[in-house]
Amino acid sequence: MNNRCPNCGGILELSKSRTMMVCPYCETKFDLDESEREKILNQGLFNEIFSVEVDFAPWIEKGGTIASCIESLKHCMNEIGSAEKVESYIRRSLLNGNDVAAVGINDKLLDAVRSRLDSELEGGERILLYYDQGIFSKGKEFTVITDKRCLSFTKKKCFSVYHKDIGFLNLDTFGNIPCWNINGSYDKRIPSMEPDGHLSGAAVALVGLLSFEQEPDRERIRIV
């Protein structure tokens, strides 16, 4: 079974009993056999935050960086479950990162780009995560996640999107490295931040949770 209703094309949702899929638009119900139910539960992201429209199973079975990223996203959503706690989880993970920072952790990275950050950030906006992705141009190409936005800095420009304005995320697996394009834009993305991929998955969970804190009645974020 795929995630779309064959009658109206709506995105199916797992029922509270976890025994069937329900279309929230035409209210059609579809029973699940045991194998289908196990697959959906293992994917683990059918909740009030994300609408998953891709099959992660092949990547998880393959293992590697992308599998680690997906498993980290699932862990943060299903077992941690709040933006505050996911932020704490990320901060603990940063203690071993050389190119990743947050306020109070690897501050020298933030200090090196302070002038660019100060010119873009709004009053009271809080930096949660900084990643320097410039291989040969440190401090010139980097990603910043704040409590309000995702910001992607290039050598000359800054692209940003508020968490509440994220409609969908596309998992770009080019080169077996997980990067999440935001609303179909290559310029606005959550990149892979470390060799094993888990931090990128946690960052997606954080952004999703913050989005719904800012706008609780919004539509779910599609993962396509």
PDB file of N, CA and C in Angstrom, residues 38-93:
ATOM      1  N   GLU A  38       3.522  -3.553   9.918  1.00  0.00           N
ATOM      2  CA  GLU A  38       4.891  -3.545  10.454  1.00  0.00           C
ATOM      3  C   GLU A  38       5.759  -2.556   9.697  1.00  0.00           C
ATOM      4  N   LYS A  39       5.590  -2.513   8.380  1.00  0.00           N
ATOM      5  CA  LYS A  39       6.379  -1.591   7.570  1.00  0.00           C
ATOM      6  C   LYS A  39       6.096  -0.145   7.950  1.00  0.00           C
ATOM      7  N   ILE A  40       4.808   0.200   8.122  1.00  0.00           N
ATOM      8  CA  ILE A  40       4.428   1.567   8.470  1.00  0.00           C
ATOM      9  C   ILE A  40       4.935   1.937   9.860  1.00  0.00           C
ATOM     10  N   LEU A  41       4.789   1.019  10.811  1.00  0.00           N
ATOM     11  CA  LEU A  41       5.242   1.306  12.167  1.00  0.00           C
ATOM     12  C   LEU A  41       6.756   1.450  12.215  1.00  0.00           C
ATOM     13  N   ASN A  42       7.468   0.666  11.414  1.00  0.00           N
ATOM     14  CA  ASN A  42       8.920   0.769  11.384  1.00  0.00           C
ATOM     15  C   ASN A  42       9.367   2.081  10.775  1.00  0.00           C
ATOM     16  N   GLN A  43       8.594   2.576   9.809  1.00  0.00           N
ATOM     17  CA  GLN A  43       8.946   3.877   9.243  1.00  0.00           C
ATOM     18  C   GLN A  43       8.783   4.948  10.306  1.00  0.00           C
ATOM     19  N   GLY A  44       7.736   4.860  11.092  1.00  0.00           N
ATOM     20  CA  GLY A  44       7.650   5.589  12.346  1.00  0.00           C
ATOM     21  C   GLY A  44       7.456   7.085  12.313  1.00  0.00           C
ATOM     22  N   LEU A  45       7.098   7.659  11.163  1.00  0.00           N
ATOM     23  CA  LEU A  45       6.989   9.115  11.113  1.00  0.00           C
ATOM     24  C   LEU A  45       5.574   9.577  10.775  1.00  0.00           C
ATOM     25  N   PHE A  46       4.583   8.711  10.887  1.00  0.00           N
ATOM     26  CA  PHE A  46       3.211   9.120  10.656  1.00  0.00           C
ATOM     27  C   PHE A  46       2.688   9.765  11.940  1.00  0.00           C
ATOM     28  N   ASN A  47       2.785  11.049  12.014  1.00  0.00           N
ATOM     29  CA  ASN A  47       2.333  11.756  13.216  1.00  0.00           C
ATOM     30  C   ASN A  47       1.833  13.143  12.819  1.00  0.00           C
ATOM     31  N   GLU A  48       1.646  13.988  13.792  1.00  0.00           N
ATOM     32  CA  GLU A  48       1.061  15.292  13.520  1.00  0.00           C
ATOM     33  C   GLU A  48       2.046  16.289  12.932  1.00  0.00           C
ATOM     34  N   ILE A  49       3.313  15.941  12.792  1.00  0.00           N
ATOM     35  CA  ILE A  49       4.326  16.863  12.286  1.00  0.00           C
ATOM     36  C   ILE A  49       4.629  16.621  10.813  1.00  0.00           C
ATOM     37  N   PHE A  50       4.938  15.374  10.467  1.00  0.00           N
ATOM     38  CA  PHE A  50       5.376  15.041   9.116  1.00  0.00           C
ATOM     39  C   PHE A  50       4.377  14.143   8.397  1.00  0.00           C
ATOM     40  N   SER A  51       4.263  14.341   7.090  1.00  0.00           N
ATOM     41  CA  SER A  51       3.537  13.428   6.212  1.00  0.00           C
ATOM     42  C   SER A  51       4.576  12.799   5.291  1.00  0.00           C
ATOM     43  N   VAL A  52       4.888  11.529   5.500  1.00  0.00           N
ATOM     44  CA  VAL A  52       5.961  10.866   4.757  1.00  0.00           C
ATOM     45  C   VAL A  52       5.400  10.257   3.479  1.00  0.00           C
ATOM     46  N   GLU A  53       5.905  10.701   2.342  1.00  0.00           N
ATOM     47  CA  GLU A  53       5.401  10.249   1.058  1.00  0.00           C
ATOM     48  C   GLU A  53       6.454   9.477   0.264  1.00  0.00           C
ATOM     49  N   VAL A  54       7.508   9.067   0.932  1.00  0.00           N
ATOM     50  CA  VAL A  54       8.553   8.255   0.307  1.00  0.00           C
ATOM     51  C   VAL A  54       8.778   7.022   1.170  1.00  0.00           C
ATOM     52  N   ASP A  55       9.358   6.006   0.563  1.00  0.00           N
ATOM     53  CA  ASP A  55       9.652   4.773   1.277  1.00  0.00           C
ATOM     54  C   ASP A  55      11.107   4.802   1.726  1.00  0.00           C
ATOM     55  N   PHE A  56      11.316   4.919   3.035  1.00  0.00           N
ATOM     56  CA  PHE A  56      12.671   4.954   3.570  1.00  0.00           C
ATOM     57  C   PHE A  56      13.296   3.561   3.686  1.00  0.00           C
ATOM     58  N   ALA A  57      12.476   2.523   3.601  1.00  0.00           N
ATOM     59  CA  ALA A  57      12.951   1.172   3.903  1.00  0.00           C
ATOM     60  C   ALA A  57      14.186   0.758   3.094  1.00  0.00           C
ATOM     61  N   PRO A  58      14.243   1.002   1.776  1.00  0.00           N
ATOM     62  CA  PRO A  58      15.439   0.590   1.026  1.00  0.00           C
ATOM     63  C   PRO A  58      16.718   1.246   1.528  1.00  0.00           C
ATOM     64  N   TRP A  59      16.622   2.518   1.925  1.00  0.00           N
ATOM     65  CA  TRP A  59      17.811   3.205   2.425  1.00  0.00           C
ATOM     66  C   TRP A  59      18.218   2.671   3.797  1.00  0.00           C
ATOM     67  N   ILE A  60      17.236   2.379   4.638  1.00  0.00           N
ATOM     68  CA  ILE A  60      17.540   1.845   5.963  1.00  0.00           C
ATOM     69  C   ILE A  60      18.175   0.467   5.842  1.00  0.00           C
ATOM     70  N   GLU A  61      17.648  -0.340   4.932  1.00  0.00           N
ATOM     71  CA  GLU A  61      18.210  -1.673   4.721  1.00  0.00           C
ATOM     72  C   GLU A  61      19.629  -1.593   4.165  1.00  0.00           C
ATOM     73  N   LYS A  62      19.894  -0.588   3.352  1.00  0.00           N
ATOM     74  CA  LYS A  62      21.213  -0.419   2.751  1.00  0.00           C
ATOM     75  C   LYS A  62      22.255  -0.008   3.780  1.00  0.00           C
ATOM     76  N   GLY A  63      21.815   0.702   4.823  1.00  0.00           N
ATOM     77  CA  GLY A  63      22.737   1.164   5.854  1.00  0.00           C
ATOM     78  C   GLY A  63      23.535   2.377   5.396  1.00  0.00           C
ATOM     79  N   GLY A  64      24.494   2.786   6.191  1.00  0.00           N
ATOM     80  CA  GLY A  64      25.340   3.916   5.831  1.00  0.00           C
ATOM     81  C   GLY A  64      24.822   5.241   6.350  1.00  0.00           C
ATOM     82  N   THR A  65      25.342   6.323   5.783  1.00  0.00           N
ATOM     83  CA  THR A  65      25.077   7.668   6.261  1.00  0.00           C
ATOM     84  C   THR A  65      23.605   8.051   6.156  1.00  0.00           C
ATOM     85  N   ILE A  66      22.954   7.714   5.027  1.00  0.00           N
ATOM     86  CA  ILE A  66      21.550   8.092   4.840  1.00  0.00           C
ATOM     87  C   ILE A  66      20.668   7.338   5.834  1.00  0.00           C
ATOM     88  N   ALA A  67      20.952   6.055   6.032  1.00  0.00           N
ATOM     89  CA  ALA A  67      20.193   5.276   7.012  1.00  0.00           C
ATOM     90  C   ALA A  67      20.337   5.872   8.407  1.00  0.00           C
ATOM     91  N   SER A  68      21.543   6.290   8.765  1.00  0.00           N
ATOM     92  CA  SER A  68      21.780   6.904  10.067  1.00  0.00           C
ATOM     93  C   SER A  68      20.995   8.197  10.218  1.00  0.00           C
ATOM     94  N   CYS A  69      20.930   8.972   9.138  1.00  0.00           N
ATOM     95  CA  CYS A  69      20.172  10.231   9.149  1.00  0.00           C
ATOM     96  C   CYS A  69      18.687   9.959   9.393  1.00  0.00           C
ATOM     97  N   ILE A  70      18.131   8.993   8.672  1.00  0.00           N
ATOM     98  CA  ILE A  70      16.711   8.668   8.814  1.00  0.00           C
ATOM     99  C   ILE A  70      16.414   8.116  10.204  1.00  0.00           C
ATOM    100  N   GLU A  71      17.262   7.241  10.691  1.00  0.00           N
ATOM    101  CA  GLU A  71      17.049   6.662  12.018  1.00  0.00           C
ATOM    102  C   GLU A  71      17.134   7.733  13.103  1.00  0.00           C
ATOM    103  N   SER A  72      18.017   8.703  12.918  1.00  0.00           N
ATOM    104  CA  SER A  72      18.124   9.801  13.878  1.00  0.00           C
ATOM    105  C   SER A  72      16.856  10.645  13.879  1.00  0.00           C
ATOM    106  N   LEU A  73      16.315  10.910  12.686  1.00  0.00           N
ATOM    107  CA  LEU A  73      15.050  11.644  12.585  1.00  0.00           C
ATOM    108  C   LEU A  73      13.940  10.890  13.302  1.00  0.00           C
ATOM    109  N   LYS A  74      13.839   9.599  13.058  1.00  0.00           N
ATOM    110  CA  LYS A  74      12.819   8.777  13.714  1.00  0.00           C
ATOM    111  C   LYS A  74      12.996   8.790  15.230  1.00  0.00           C
ATOM    112  N   HIS A  75      14.248   8.659  15.678  1.00  0.00           N
ATOM    113  CA  HIS A  75      14.524   8.640  17.121  1.00  0.00           C
ATOM    114  C   HIS A  75      14.087   9.950  17.771  1.00  0.00           C
ATOM    115  N   CYS A  76      14.443  11.065  17.147  1.00  0.00           N
ATOM    116  CA  CYS A  76      14.105  12.368  17.732  1.00  0.00           C
ATOM    117  C   CYS A  76      12.602  12.602  17.762  1.00  0.00           C
ATOM    118  N   MET A  77      11.891  12.144  16.729  1.00  0.00           N
ATOM    119  CA  MET A  77      10.454  12.352  16.678  1.00  0.00           C
ATOM    120  C   MET A  77       9.701  11.400  17.599  1.00  0.00           C
ATOM    121  N   ASN A  78      10.108  10.136  17.606  1.00  0.00           N
ATOM    122  CA  ASN A  78       9.321   9.113  18.292  1.00  0.00           C
ATOM    123  C   ASN A  78       9.715   8.928  19.754  1.00  0.00           C
ATOM    124  N   GLU A  79      10.962   9.213  20.092  1.00  0.00           N
ATOM    125  CA  GLU A  79      11.432   8.937  21.445  1.00  0.00           C
ATOM    126  C   GLU A  79      11.797  10.193  22.237  1.00  0.00           C
ATOM    127  N   ILE A  80      12.093  11.282  21.558  1.00  0.00           N
ATOM    128  CA  ILE A  80      12.419  12.532  22.262  1.00  0.00           C
ATOM    129  C   ILE A  80      11.207  13.465  22.209  1.00  0.00           C
ATOM    130  N   GLY A  81      10.815  13.880  21.008  1.00  0.00           N
ATOM    131  CA  GLY A  81       9.489  14.432  20.808  1.00  0.00           C
ATOM    132  C   GLY A  81       9.208  15.882  21.138  1.00  0.00           C
ATOM    133  N   SER A  82      10.177  16.674  21.580  1.00  0.00           N
ATOM    134  CA  SER A  82       9.934  18.104  21.793  1.00  0.00           C
ATOM    135  C   SER A  82      11.145  18.878  21.310  1.00  0.00           C
ATOM    136  N   ALA A  83      10.912  20.111  20.853  1.00  0.00           N
ATOM    137  CA  ALA A  83      12.007  20.915  20.323  1.00  0.00           C
ATOM    138  C   ALA A  83      13.076  21.165  21.380  1.00  0.00           C
ATOM    139  N   GLU A  84      12.655  21.438  22.590  1.00  0.00           N
ATOM    140  CA  GLU A  84      13.610  21.718  23.666  1.00  0.00           C
ATOM    141  C   GLU A  84      14.518  20.519  23.927  1.00  0.00           C
ATOM    142  N   LYS A  85      13.928  19.333  23.949  1.00  0.00           N
ATOM    143  CA  LYS A  85      14.721  18.133  24.224  1.00  0.00           C
ATOM    144  C   LYS A  85      15.604  17.747  23.037  1.00  0.00           C
ATOM    145  N   VAL A  86      15.110  17.960  21.817  1.00  0.00           N
ATOM    146  CA  VAL A  86      15.929  17.683  20.640  1.00  0.00           C
ATOM    147  C   VAL A  86      17.101  18.656  20.577  1.00  0.00           C
ATOM    148  N   GLU A  87      16.863  19.904  20.941  1.00  0.00           N
ATOM    149  CA  GLU A  87      17.969  20.870  20.994  1.00  0.00           C
ATOM    150  C   GLU A  87      19.042  20.401  21.974  1.00  0.00           C
ATOM    151  N   SER A  88      18.646  19.911  23.130  1.00  0.00           N
ATOM    152  CA  SER A  88      19.616  19.395  24.108  1.00  0.00           C
ATOM    153  C   SER A  88      20.359  18.195  23.552  1.00  0.00           C
ATOM    154  N   TYR A  89      19.657  17.329  22.854  1.00  0.00           N
ATOM    155  CA  TYR A  89      20.269  16.154  22.226  1.00  0.00           C
ATOM    156  C   TYR A  89      21.327  16.594  21.212  1.00  0.00           C
ATOM    157  N   ILE A  90      20.996  17.604  20.406  1.00  0.00           N
ATOM    158  CA  ILE A  90      21.943  18.105  19.412  1.00  0.00           C
ATOM    159  C   ILE A  90      23.160  18.719  20.087  1.00  0.00           C
ATOM    160  N   ARG A  91      22.948  19.489  21.133  1.00  0.00           N
ATOM    161  CA  ARG A  91      24.071  20.126  21.823  1.00  0.00           C
ATOM    162  C   ARG A  91      25.039  19.074  22.377  1.00  0.00           C
ATOM    163  N   ARG A  92      24.512  17.988  22.874  1.00  0.00           N
ATOM    164  CA  ARG A  92      25.400  16.916  23.350  1.00  0.00           C
ATOM    165  C   ARG A  92      26.193  16.317  22.193  1.00  0.00           C
ATOM    166  N   SER A  93      25.544  16.204  21.031  1.00  0.00           N
ATOM    167  CA  SER A  93      26.222  15.641  19.863  1.00  0.00           C
ATOM    168  C   SER A  93      27.318  16.559  19.338  1.00  0.00           C
TER     169      SER A  93
END
